[in-house]
Amino acid sequence: GQNIDQPTEMTATEGAIVQINCTYQTSGFNGLFWYQQHAGEAPTFLSYNVLDGLEEKGRFSSFLSRSKGYSYLLLKELQMKDSASYLCAVRHSGAGSYQLTFGKGTKLSVIP
Amino acid sequence: GAVVSQHPSRVICKSGTSVKIECRSLDFQATTMFWYRQFPKKSLMLMATSNEGSKATYEQGVEKDKFLINHASLTLSTLTVTSAHPEDSSFYICSARVRAPRETQYFGPGTRLLVL
């Protein structure tokens, strides 16, 4: 089966940097996604890592270590609008197709 | 980026009725679409994988006769909740698989179902 762990909640200050960690155990690993989900809305795509290393995209960066089963999402220069849930999702092969299994999400609260 | 729409965005129905939810990829073709369900404050749960022109693949514990999925074209997949019950009330989200320039999924805006 698939197992994905990430912290339930985090709080950070506007303008600061926050790192959201995700650890996973899976078979047939084929990439890791980070999504942002505001309350009551569908998730939106943030990043995709399939190789080890850091991927930077503006204020958001994502890191992957496949050997450690570990990823993190780094948010810089936090803004109030960054308050949302951040979902770590692992893509894995199964039944002849690829599927995503989501972690429970980390609710980030950005405070002034 | 790729756009996925869902219709309706919100539906209220009586117990025992059936509800159809449409998921469309607006500016691209999707051979594979996924249907998820999300209960309040819970993670997304994959219900089924919908493949154009073939039967959907359901996750363990999801009743295929209750949640009918049809992927009749490359831009449309439908989920029909048959004989809905209050416990089916949830947020249903579809996504479409994109392979180029990089593999990802684009999500629809979701459909909030309330069964009375």
PDB file of C-alpha atoms in Angstrom:
ATOM      1  CA  GLY A   1       0.000   0.000   0.000  1.00  0.00           C
ATOM      2  CA  GLN A   2       0.845   3.644  -0.001  1.00  0.00           C
ATOM      3  CA  ASN A   3       1.630   5.703   3.094  1.00  0.00           C
ATOM      4  CA  ILE A   4       2.123   9.456   3.048  1.00  0.00           C
ATOM      5  CA  ASP A   5       2.783  11.596   6.120  1.00  0.00           C
ATOM      6  CA  GLN A   6       2.797  15.344   6.474  1.00  0.00           C
ATOM      7  CA  PRO A   7       2.143  17.629   9.447  1.00  0.00           C
ATOM      8  CA  THR A   8      -1.483  18.434  10.112  1.00  0.00           C
ATOM      9  CA  GLU A   9      -1.101  22.139  10.784  1.00  0.00           C
ATOM     10  CA  MET A  10       1.535  24.850  10.648  1.00  0.00           C
ATOM     11  CA  THR A  11       1.554  28.538  11.432  1.00  0.00           C
ATOM     12  CA  ALA A  12       3.973  31.095  10.003  1.00  0.00           C
ATOM     13  CA  THR A  13       4.346  34.852   9.876  1.00  0.00           C
ATOM     14  CA  GLU A  14       3.760  37.005   6.827  1.00  0.00           C
ATOM     15  CA  GLY A  15       7.027  37.613   5.000  1.00  0.00           C
ATOM     16  CA  ALA A  16       8.740  34.598   6.544  1.00  0.00           C
ATOM     17  CA  ILE A  17       9.799  31.262   5.052  1.00  0.00           C
ATOM     18  CA  VAL A  18       8.069  27.977   5.840  1.00  0.00           C
ATOM     19  CA  GLN A  19       9.004  24.412   4.968  1.00  0.00           C
ATOM     20  CA  ILE A  20       6.331  21.716   4.765  1.00  0.00           C
ATOM     21  CA  ASN A  21       7.717  18.185   4.921  1.00  0.00           C
ATOM     22  CA  CYS A  22       6.298  15.037   3.398  1.00  0.00           C
ATOM     23  CA  THR A  23       7.510  11.480   3.873  1.00  0.00           C
ATOM     24  CA  TYR A  24       6.215   8.570   1.891  1.00  0.00           C
ATOM     25  CA  GLN A  25       6.395   4.827   1.530  1.00  0.00           C
ATOM     26  CA  THR A  26       5.179   3.475  -1.755  1.00  0.00           C
ATOM     27  CA  SER A  27       5.721   0.844  -4.380  1.00  0.00           C
ATOM     28  CA  GLY A  28       6.117   1.796  -8.000  1.00  0.00           C
ATOM     29  CA  PHE A  29       7.073   5.396  -7.215  1.00  0.00           C
ATOM     30  CA  ASN A  30       6.868   7.654 -10.247  1.00  0.00           C
ATOM     31  CA  GLY A  31       6.889  11.218  -9.025  1.00  0.00           C
ATOM     32  CA  LEU A  32       5.698  13.488  -6.251  1.00  0.00           C
ATOM     33  CA  PHE A  33       3.317  16.423  -6.549  1.00  0.00           C
ATOM     34  CA  TRP A  34       2.477  19.331  -4.333  1.00  0.00           C
ATOM     35  CA  TYR A  35      -0.950  20.928  -4.562  1.00  0.00           C
ATOM     36  CA  GLN A  36      -2.473  23.964  -2.883  1.00  0.00           C
ATOM     37  CA  GLN A  37      -6.081  23.800  -1.821  1.00  0.00           C
ATOM     38  CA  HIS A  38      -8.058  26.722  -0.447  1.00  0.00           C
ATOM     39  CA  ALA A  39     -11.056  25.839   1.680  1.00  0.00           C
ATOM     40  CA  GLY A  40     -13.997  24.691  -0.407  1.00  0.00           C
ATOM     41  CA  GLU A  41     -12.053  24.700  -3.650  1.00  0.00           C
ATOM     42  CA  ALA A  42     -10.370  22.062  -5.775  1.00  0.00           C
ATOM     43  CA  PRO A  43      -6.598  21.631  -5.528  1.00  0.00           C
ATOM     44  CA  THR A  44      -4.295  23.570  -7.837  1.00  0.00           C
ATOM     45  CA  PHE A  45      -0.995  22.226  -9.081  1.00  0.00           C
ATOM     46  CA  LEU A  46       2.185  23.678  -7.548  1.00  0.00           C
ATOM     47  CA  SER A  47       5.078  21.387  -8.418  1.00  0.00           C
ATOM     48  CA  TYR A  48       6.208  18.008  -9.657  1.00  0.00           C
ATOM     49  CA  ASN A  49       9.438  16.195  -8.769  1.00  0.00           C
ATOM     50  CA  VAL A  50      10.500  12.890 -10.225  1.00  0.00           C
ATOM     51  CA  LEU A  51      14.287  13.212  -9.862  1.00  0.00           C
ATOM     52  CA  ASP A  52      16.247  14.033  -6.722  1.00  0.00           C
ATOM     53  CA  GLY A  53      16.942  17.672  -6.085  1.00  0.00           C
ATOM     54  CA  LEU A  54      15.380  21.070  -5.784  1.00  0.00           C
ATOM     55  CA  GLU A  55      12.917  22.585  -8.235  1.00  0.00           C
ATOM     56  CA  GLU A  56      12.384  26.306  -7.871  1.00  0.00           C
ATOM     57  CA  LYS A  57       9.404  28.208  -9.208  1.00  0.00           C
ATOM     58  CA  GLY A  58       9.094  31.757  -7.984  1.00  0.00           C
ATOM     59  CA  ARG A  59       8.325  31.874  -4.278  1.00  0.00           C
ATOM     60  CA  PHE A  60       7.747  28.125  -4.182  1.00  0.00           C
ATOM     61  CA  SER A  61      10.411  25.413  -4.247  1.00  0.00           C
ATOM     62  CA  SER A  62      10.081  21.677  -3.910  1.00  0.00           C
ATOM     63  CA  PHE A  63      12.723  19.131  -2.989  1.00  0.00           C
ATOM     64  CA  LEU A  64      12.806  15.372  -3.424  1.00  0.00           C
ATOM     65  CA  SER A  65      15.022  12.599  -2.070  1.00  0.00           C
ATOM     66  CA  ARG A  66      13.863   9.286  -3.442  1.00  0.00           C
ATOM     67  CA  SER A  67      16.283   7.239  -1.340  1.00  0.00           C
ATOM     68  CA  LYS A  68      14.880   8.781   1.831  1.00  0.00           C
ATOM     69  CA  GLY A  69      11.268   8.845   0.725  1.00  0.00           C
ATOM     70  CA  TYR A  70      11.205  12.527   1.581  1.00  0.00           C
ATOM     71  CA  SER A  71      10.067  15.766   0.031  1.00  0.00           C
ATOM     72  CA  TYR A  72       9.498  19.306   1.194  1.00  0.00           C
ATOM     73  CA  LEU A  73       7.711  22.347  -0.117  1.00  0.00           C
ATOM     74  CA  LEU A  74       9.386  25.650   0.664  1.00  0.00           C
ATOM     75  CA  LEU A  75       7.368  28.849   0.595  1.00  0.00           C
ATOM     76  CA  LYS A  76       9.271  32.133   0.724  1.00  0.00           C
ATOM     77  CA  GLU A  77       8.074  35.674   1.389  1.00  0.00           C
ATOM     78  CA  LEU A  78       4.827  34.370   2.781  1.00  0.00           C
ATOM     79  CA  GLN A  79       1.659  36.257   1.955  1.00  0.00           C
ATOM     80  CA  MET A  80      -1.702  36.099   3.660  1.00  0.00           C
ATOM     81  CA  LYS A  81      -3.186  34.480   0.546  1.00  0.00           C
ATOM     82  CA  ASP A  82      -0.828  31.527   1.071  1.00  0.00           C
ATOM     83  CA  SER A  83      -3.063  30.391   3.929  1.00  0.00           C
ATOM     84  CA  ALA A  84      -4.383  27.097   2.566  1.00  0.00           C
ATOM     85  CA  SER A  85      -3.951  23.369   2.775  1.00  0.00           C
ATOM     86  CA  TYR A  86      -0.928  21.932   1.013  1.00  0.00           C
ATOM     87  CA  LEU A  87      -1.282  18.415  -0.262  1.00  0.00           C
ATOM     88  CA  CYS A  88       1.604  16.074  -0.954  1.00  0.00           C
ATOM     89  CA  ALA A  89       0.688  13.412  -3.503  1.00  0.00           C
ATOM     90  CA  VAL A  90       2.687  10.463  -4.741  1.00  0.00           C
ATOM     91  CA  ARG A  91       2.253   9.060  -8.216  1.00  0.00           C
ATOM     92  CA  HIS A  92       2.642   5.333  -8.416  1.00  0.00           C
ATOM     93  CA  SER A  93       2.041   2.649 -10.940  1.00  0.00           C
ATOM     94  CA  GLY A  94      -0.707   0.133 -10.475  1.00  0.00           C
ATOM     95  CA  ALA A  95      -3.314  -1.748 -12.467  1.00  0.00           C
ATOM     96  CA  GLY A  96      -1.625  -0.745 -15.703  1.00  0.00           C
ATOM     97  CA  SER A  97      -1.960   2.951 -15.070  1.00  0.00           C
ATOM     98  CA  TYR A  98      -0.613   5.709 -12.900  1.00  0.00           C
ATOM     99  CA  GLN A  99      -2.515   6.962  -9.914  1.00  0.00           C
ATOM    100  CA  LEU A 100      -2.068   9.593  -7.279  1.00  0.00           C
ATOM    101  CA  THR A 101      -2.351   8.979  -3.574  1.00  0.00           C
ATOM    102  CA  PHE A 102      -2.717  12.087  -1.470  1.00  0.00           C
ATOM    103  CA  GLY A 103      -1.493  12.838   2.001  1.00  0.00           C
ATOM    104  CA  LYS A 104      -3.973  14.307   4.455  1.00  0.00           C
ATOM    105  CA  GLY A 105      -2.700  17.800   3.792  1.00  0.00           C
ATOM    106  CA  THR A 106      -1.010  20.443   5.899  1.00  0.00           C
ATOM    107  CA  LYS A 107      -3.143  23.402   6.865  1.00  0.00           C
ATOM    108  CA  LEU A 108      -0.948  26.486   6.775  1.00  0.00           C
ATOM    109  CA  SER A 109      -2.063  29.610   8.567  1.00  0.00           C
ATOM    110  CA  VAL A 110      -0.183  32.808   7.735  1.00  0.00           C
ATOM    111  CA  ILE A 111      -0.477  35.442  10.440  1.00  0.00           C
ATOM    112  CA  PRO A 112       0.390  39.159  10.252  1.00  0.00           C
TER     113      PRO A 112
ATOM    114  CA  GLY B   1      -2.737  26.071 -18.375  1.00  0.00           C
ATOM    115  CA  ALA B   2      -5.237  23.335 -19.140  1.00  0.00           C
ATOM    116  CA  VAL B   3      -8.803  23.978 -17.988  1.00  0.00           C
ATOM    117  CA  VAL B   4     -11.149  21.384 -16.564  1.00  0.00           C
ATOM    118  CA  SER B   5     -14.763  22.216 -15.850  1.00  0.00           C
ATOM    119  CA  GLN B   6     -17.357  20.434 -13.765  1.00  0.00           C
ATOM    120  CA  HIS B   7     -21.108  20.743 -13.863  1.00  0.00           C
ATOM    121  CA  PRO B   8     -23.027  21.295 -11.717  1.00  0.00           C
ATOM    122  CA  SER B   9     -20.938  23.091  -9.122  1.00  0.00           C
ATOM    123  CA  ARG B  10     -23.494  22.432  -6.420  1.00  0.00           C
ATOM    124  CA  VAL B  11     -26.478  20.116  -6.248  1.00  0.00           C
ATOM    125  CA  ILE B  12     -29.068  19.290  -3.623  1.00  0.00           C
ATOM    126  CA  CYS B  13     -31.191  16.211  -4.153  1.00  0.00           C
ATOM    127  CA  LYS B  14     -33.606  13.979  -2.320  1.00  0.00           C
ATOM    128  CA  SER B  15     -32.563  10.606  -1.005  1.00  0.00           C
ATOM    129  CA  GLY B  16     -33.133   7.887  -3.586  1.00  0.00           C
ATOM    130  CA  THR B  17     -32.636  10.033  -6.660  1.00  0.00           C
ATOM    131  CA  SER B  18     -29.697   9.878  -9.071  1.00  0.00           C
ATOM    132  CA  VAL B  19     -27.314  12.710  -9.790  1.00  0.00           C
ATOM    133  CA  LYS B  20     -25.030  13.074 -12.798  1.00  0.00           C
ATOM    134  CA  ILE B  21     -21.828  15.116 -12.602  1.00  0.00           C
ATOM    135  CA  GLU B  22     -19.980  16.093 -15.767  1.00  0.00           C
ATOM    136  CA  CYS B  23     -16.257  16.645 -16.080  1.00  0.00           C
ATOM    137  CA  ARG B  24     -14.933  18.293 -19.237  1.00  0.00           C
ATOM    138  CA  SER B  25     -11.453  19.118 -20.460  1.00  0.00           C
ATOM    139  CA  LEU B  26     -12.007  22.391 -22.276  1.00  0.00           C
ATOM    140  CA  ASP B  27      -8.877  22.943 -24.343  1.00  0.00           C
ATOM    141  CA  PHE B  28      -7.226  19.558 -24.495  1.00  0.00           C
ATOM    142  CA  GLN B  29      -8.051  15.901 -24.870  1.00  0.00           C
ATOM    143  CA  ALA B  30      -7.789  13.586 -21.904  1.00  0.00           C
ATOM    144  CA  THR B  31      -7.711   9.849 -22.370  1.00  0.00           C
ATOM    145  CA  THR B  32      -7.617   9.442 -18.612  1.00  0.00           C
ATOM    146  CA  MET B  33      -9.683  11.253 -16.016  1.00  0.00           C
ATOM    147  CA  PHE B  34      -9.869  10.593 -12.308  1.00  0.00           C
ATOM    148  CA  TRP B  35     -12.733  10.986  -9.879  1.00  0.00           C
ATOM    149  CA  TYR B  36     -12.059  11.899  -6.259  1.00  0.00           C
ATOM    150  CA  ARG B  37     -14.217  12.404  -3.220  1.00  0.00           C
ATOM    151  CA  GLN B  38     -13.340  14.631  -0.324  1.00  0.00           C
ATOM    152  CA  PHE B  39     -15.158  14.704   2.982  1.00  0.00           C
ATOM    153  CA  PRO B  40     -14.862  17.814   5.158  1.00  0.00           C
ATOM    154  CA  LYS B  41     -11.367  18.314   6.521  1.00  0.00           C
ATOM    155  CA  LYS B  42     -10.233  15.033   4.993  1.00  0.00           C
ATOM    156  CA  SER B  43      -7.820  14.203   2.215  1.00  0.00           C
ATOM    157  CA  LEU B  44      -8.801  13.552  -1.356  1.00  0.00           C
ATOM    158  CA  MET B  45      -9.739   9.941  -1.907  1.00  0.00           C
ATOM    159  CA  LEU B  46      -9.450   8.426  -5.352  1.00  0.00           C
ATOM    160  CA  MET B  47     -12.684   6.725  -6.337  1.00  0.00           C
ATOM    161  CA  ALA B  48     -11.976   5.558  -9.851  1.00  0.00           C
ATOM    162  CA  THR B  49      -9.873   5.974 -12.947  1.00  0.00           C
ATOM    163  CA  SER B  50     -11.852   6.728 -16.082  1.00  0.00           C
ATOM    164  CA  ASN B  51     -10.365   5.722 -19.412  1.00  0.00           C
ATOM    165  CA  GLU B  52     -11.888   6.845 -22.696  1.00  0.00           C
ATOM    166  CA  GLY B  53     -13.548   4.003 -24.525  1.00  0.00           C
ATOM    167  CA  SER B  54     -13.175   1.416 -21.795  1.00  0.00           C
ATOM    168  CA  LYS B  55     -14.563   0.542 -18.395  1.00  0.00           C
ATOM    169  CA  ALA B  56     -13.497   2.552 -15.403  1.00  0.00           C
ATOM    170  CA  THR B  57     -11.188   1.087 -12.794  1.00  0.00           C
ATOM    171  CA  TYR B  58     -12.641   1.435  -9.310  1.00  0.00           C
ATOM    172  CA  GLU B  59     -10.701   1.639  -6.072  1.00  0.00           C
ATOM    173  CA  GLN B  60     -11.285  -0.896  -3.372  1.00  0.00           C
ATOM    174  CA  GLY B  61     -14.423  -0.176  -1.432  1.00  0.00           C
ATOM    175  CA  VAL B  62     -16.067   1.954  -4.127  1.00  0.00           C
ATOM    176  CA  GLU B  63     -19.263   0.408  -5.472  1.00  0.00           C
ATOM    177  CA  LYS B  64     -19.239   0.445  -9.255  1.00  0.00           C
ATOM    178  CA  ASP B  65     -22.995  -0.027  -9.466  1.00  0.00           C
ATOM    179  CA  LYS B  66     -23.577   2.970  -7.263  1.00  0.00           C
ATOM    180  CA  PHE B  67     -21.045   5.307  -8.851  1.00  0.00           C
ATOM    181  CA  LEU B  68     -21.443   4.883 -12.598  1.00  0.00           C
ATOM    182  CA  ILE B  69     -18.668   6.350 -14.698  1.00  0.00           C
ATOM    183  CA  ASN B  70     -18.845   6.926 -18.418  1.00  0.00           C
ATOM    184  CA  HIS B  71     -15.953   8.320 -20.452  1.00  0.00           C
ATOM    185  CA  ALA B  72     -17.558   8.452 -23.853  1.00  0.00           C
ATOM    186  CA  SER B  73     -15.287  11.023 -25.467  1.00  0.00           C
ATOM    187  CA  LEU B  74     -11.804  12.456 -25.071  1.00  0.00           C
ATOM    188  CA  THR B  75     -13.170  15.571 -23.399  1.00  0.00           C
ATOM    189  CA  LEU B  76     -16.007  14.296 -21.233  1.00  0.00           C
ATOM    190  CA  SER B  77     -16.351  11.930 -18.310  1.00  0.00           C
ATOM    191  CA  THR B  78     -19.501  11.623 -16.225  1.00  0.00           C
ATOM    192  CA  LEU B  79     -20.073  10.315 -12.724  1.00  0.00           C
ATOM    193  CA  THR B  80     -23.597   9.274 -11.804  1.00  0.00           C
ATOM    194  CA  VAL B  81     -24.414   8.743  -8.159  1.00  0.00           C
ATOM    195  CA  THR B  82     -27.339   6.341  -8.255  1.00  0.00           C
ATOM    196  CA  SER B  83     -29.960   6.108  -5.514  1.00  0.00           C
ATOM    197  CA  ALA B  84     -28.169   8.742  -3.512  1.00  0.00           C
ATOM    198  CA  HIS B  85     -28.219   8.636   0.278  1.00  0.00           C
ATOM    199  CA  PRO B  86     -27.256  11.297   2.835  1.00  0.00           C
ATOM    200  CA  GLU B  87     -23.914   9.578   3.427  1.00  0.00           C
ATOM    201  CA  ASP B  88     -23.055  10.250  -0.231  1.00  0.00           C
ATOM    202  CA  SER B  89     -23.024  13.962   0.526  1.00  0.00           C
ATOM    203  CA  SER B  90     -19.514  15.089  -0.255  1.00  0.00           C
ATOM    204  CA  PHE B  91     -17.280  17.178  -2.484  1.00  0.00           C
ATOM    205  CA  TYR B  92     -16.626  15.345  -5.758  1.00  0.00           C
ATOM    206  CA  ILE B  93     -13.622  16.430  -7.795  1.00  0.00           C
ATOM    207  CA  CYS B  94     -12.493  15.242 -11.191  1.00  0.00           C
ATOM    208  CA  SER B  95      -9.088  15.646 -12.752  1.00  0.00           C
ATOM    209  CA  ALA B  96      -7.698  15.107 -16.221  1.00  0.00           C
ATOM    210  CA  ARG B  97      -4.343  13.569 -16.890  1.00  0.00           C
ATOM    211  CA  VAL B  98      -1.908  15.527 -19.046  1.00  0.00           C
ATOM    212  CA  ARG B  99       1.326  13.978 -20.292  1.00  0.00           C
ATOM    213  CA  ALA B 100       3.071  16.829 -22.109  1.00  0.00           C
ATOM    214  CA  PRO B 101       5.100  18.885 -21.616  1.00  0.00           C
ATOM    215  CA  ARG B 102       5.160  17.163 -18.247  1.00  0.00           C
ATOM    216  CA  GLU B 103       2.980  14.620 -16.522  1.00  0.00           C
ATOM    217  CA  THR B 104       0.448  16.174 -14.194  1.00  0.00           C
ATOM    218  CA  GLN B 105      -3.231  16.312 -13.415  1.00  0.00           C
ATOM    219  CA  TYR B 106      -5.491  19.318 -13.767  1.00  0.00           C
ATOM    220  CA  PHE B 107      -8.420  19.440 -11.407  1.00  0.00           C
ATOM    221  CA  GLY B 108     -11.954  20.569 -11.996  1.00  0.00           C
ATOM    222  CA  PRO B 109     -13.514  23.038  -9.568  1.00  0.00           C
ATOM    223  CA  GLY B 110     -15.459  20.314  -7.799  1.00  0.00           C
ATOM    224  CA  THR B 111     -19.130  19.529  -7.252  1.00  0.00           C
ATOM    225  CA  ARG B 112     -20.668  19.801  -3.834  1.00  0.00           C
ATOM    226  CA  LEU B 113     -23.417  17.223  -3.400  1.00  0.00           C
ATOM    227  CA  LEU B 114     -25.926  17.404  -0.582  1.00  0.00           C
ATOM    228  CA  VAL B 115     -28.409  14.551  -0.263  1.00  0.00           C
ATOM    229  CA  LEU B 116     -31.380  15.265   1.979  1.00  0.00           C
TER     230      LEU B 116
END
